[in-house]
Amino acid sequence: FITVKQHQQDVFFRALFTSVDRVTKRINLELPTTVYRVQMRRHPRAMVLHREDIRLIYADPQDQNRILKRKLYDLSIGGAAIILFYGEERHHHIRQRIEGITLQIGSYPISMWATVRHMSLFPPTSGIQGVQLGLQFSHLNPKDEKLVGDLVEKELMRQFSSVDDEEDDLGSSKKD
């Protein structure tokens, strides 16, 4: 898999390696036939909805004694989208700062702050019932930032691999 990074844009694709020019230190590839994803973000973002071991934990902004543990829809170094139950969006507002958030990845806790950037209903075709709350992270230490970045990269690779597997299941040939 190849990622071409431009200013605030990542293009992900698979290409066949053809050769290396040792003099110019260039890698030669065949032109890709499929672009898997184009992201116009500062940091790549991966869907992590299927990951039961990743949760965002924080105190309900209207009742600090009530701890919320919410599933993530997607994740990047810069932020995440979480899934709220209907009605919980009333406890949040755009530009609201939430301190003392824990991003739980397996048994590893990552402490940070976040700012609410957007709220929207999931479309009926998504199959997800609830409200998407978009958060921008802050106060994330470099070690934890690297851990999140590595996780996102692995999830993107897994997702792209599953796209290839689905193509194979449909009778497509990787040689085409």
Tab-separated table of N, CA, C and O in Angstrom, residues 2 7 19 63 66-67 71 101 115 147 156 167 171:
chain	number	residue	atom	x	y	z
A	2	ILE	N	0.451	2.234	-0.692
A	2	ILE	CA	1.203	3.471	-0.822
A	2	ILE	C	0.327	4.610	-0.318
A	2	ILE	O	-0.870	4.653	-0.595
A	7	HIS	N	-0.032	18.565	1.264
A	7	HIS	CA	-0.514	19.446	2.323
A	7	HIS	C	-1.992	19.162	2.593
A	7	HIS	O	-2.831	19.381	1.737
A	19	SER	N	10.629	-1.934	-9.845
A	19	SER	CA	12.089	-1.955	-9.701
A	19	SER	C	12.562	-0.791	-8.823
A	19	SER	O	11.788	0.094	-8.467
A	63	ASP	N	-23.901	16.348	34.531
A	63	ASP	CA	-23.926	15.605	35.782
A	63	ASP	C	-22.559	14.949	35.961
A	63	ASP	O	-22.331	13.828	35.501
A	66	ARG	N	-21.980	11.298	36.742
A	66	ARG	CA	-22.346	10.266	35.757
A	66	ARG	C	-21.215	10.127	34.738
A	66	ARG	O	-20.889	11.072	34.025
A	67	ILE	N	-20.613	8.958	34.695
A	67	ILE	CA	-19.507	8.708	33.778
A	67	ILE	C	-20.053	8.081	32.495
A	67	ILE	O	-20.774	7.088	32.538
A	71	LYS	N	-18.744	4.535	22.528
A	71	LYS	CA	-18.075	3.870	21.415
A	71	LYS	C	-17.627	4.922	20.402
A	71	LYS	O	-18.330	5.911	20.181
A	101	ILE	N	-10.817	13.728	29.722
A	101	ILE	CA	-11.292	12.618	28.892
A	101	ILE	C	-10.240	11.509	28.911
A	101	ILE	O	-9.045	11.779	28.926
A	115	THR	N	-12.451	19.347	22.395
A	115	THR	CA	-13.401	20.415	22.091
A	115	THR	C	-14.431	19.862	21.112
A	115	THR	O	-14.068	19.209	20.133
A	147	LEU	N	1.058	6.449	19.577
A	147	LEU	CA	0.265	5.229	19.745
A	147	LEU	C	-1.041	5.313	18.951
A	147	LEU	O	-1.411	4.383	18.240
A	156	LEU	N	-6.341	1.519	8.961
A	156	LEU	CA	-6.486	1.854	7.540
A	156	LEU	C	-5.973	0.715	6.669
A	156	LEU	O	-6.614	0.341	5.683
A	167	GLU	N	-13.129	-7.486	-3.168
A	167	GLU	CA	-13.011	-7.505	-4.624
A	167	GLU	C	-12.750	-8.930	-5.102
A	167	GLU	O	-13.315	-9.376	-6.085
A	171	GLY	N	-15.079	-11.931	-7.596
A	171	GLY	CA	-14.595	-12.535	-8.849
A	171	GLY	C	-13.575	-11.683	-9.574
A	171	GLY	O	-13.131	-12.044	-10.641
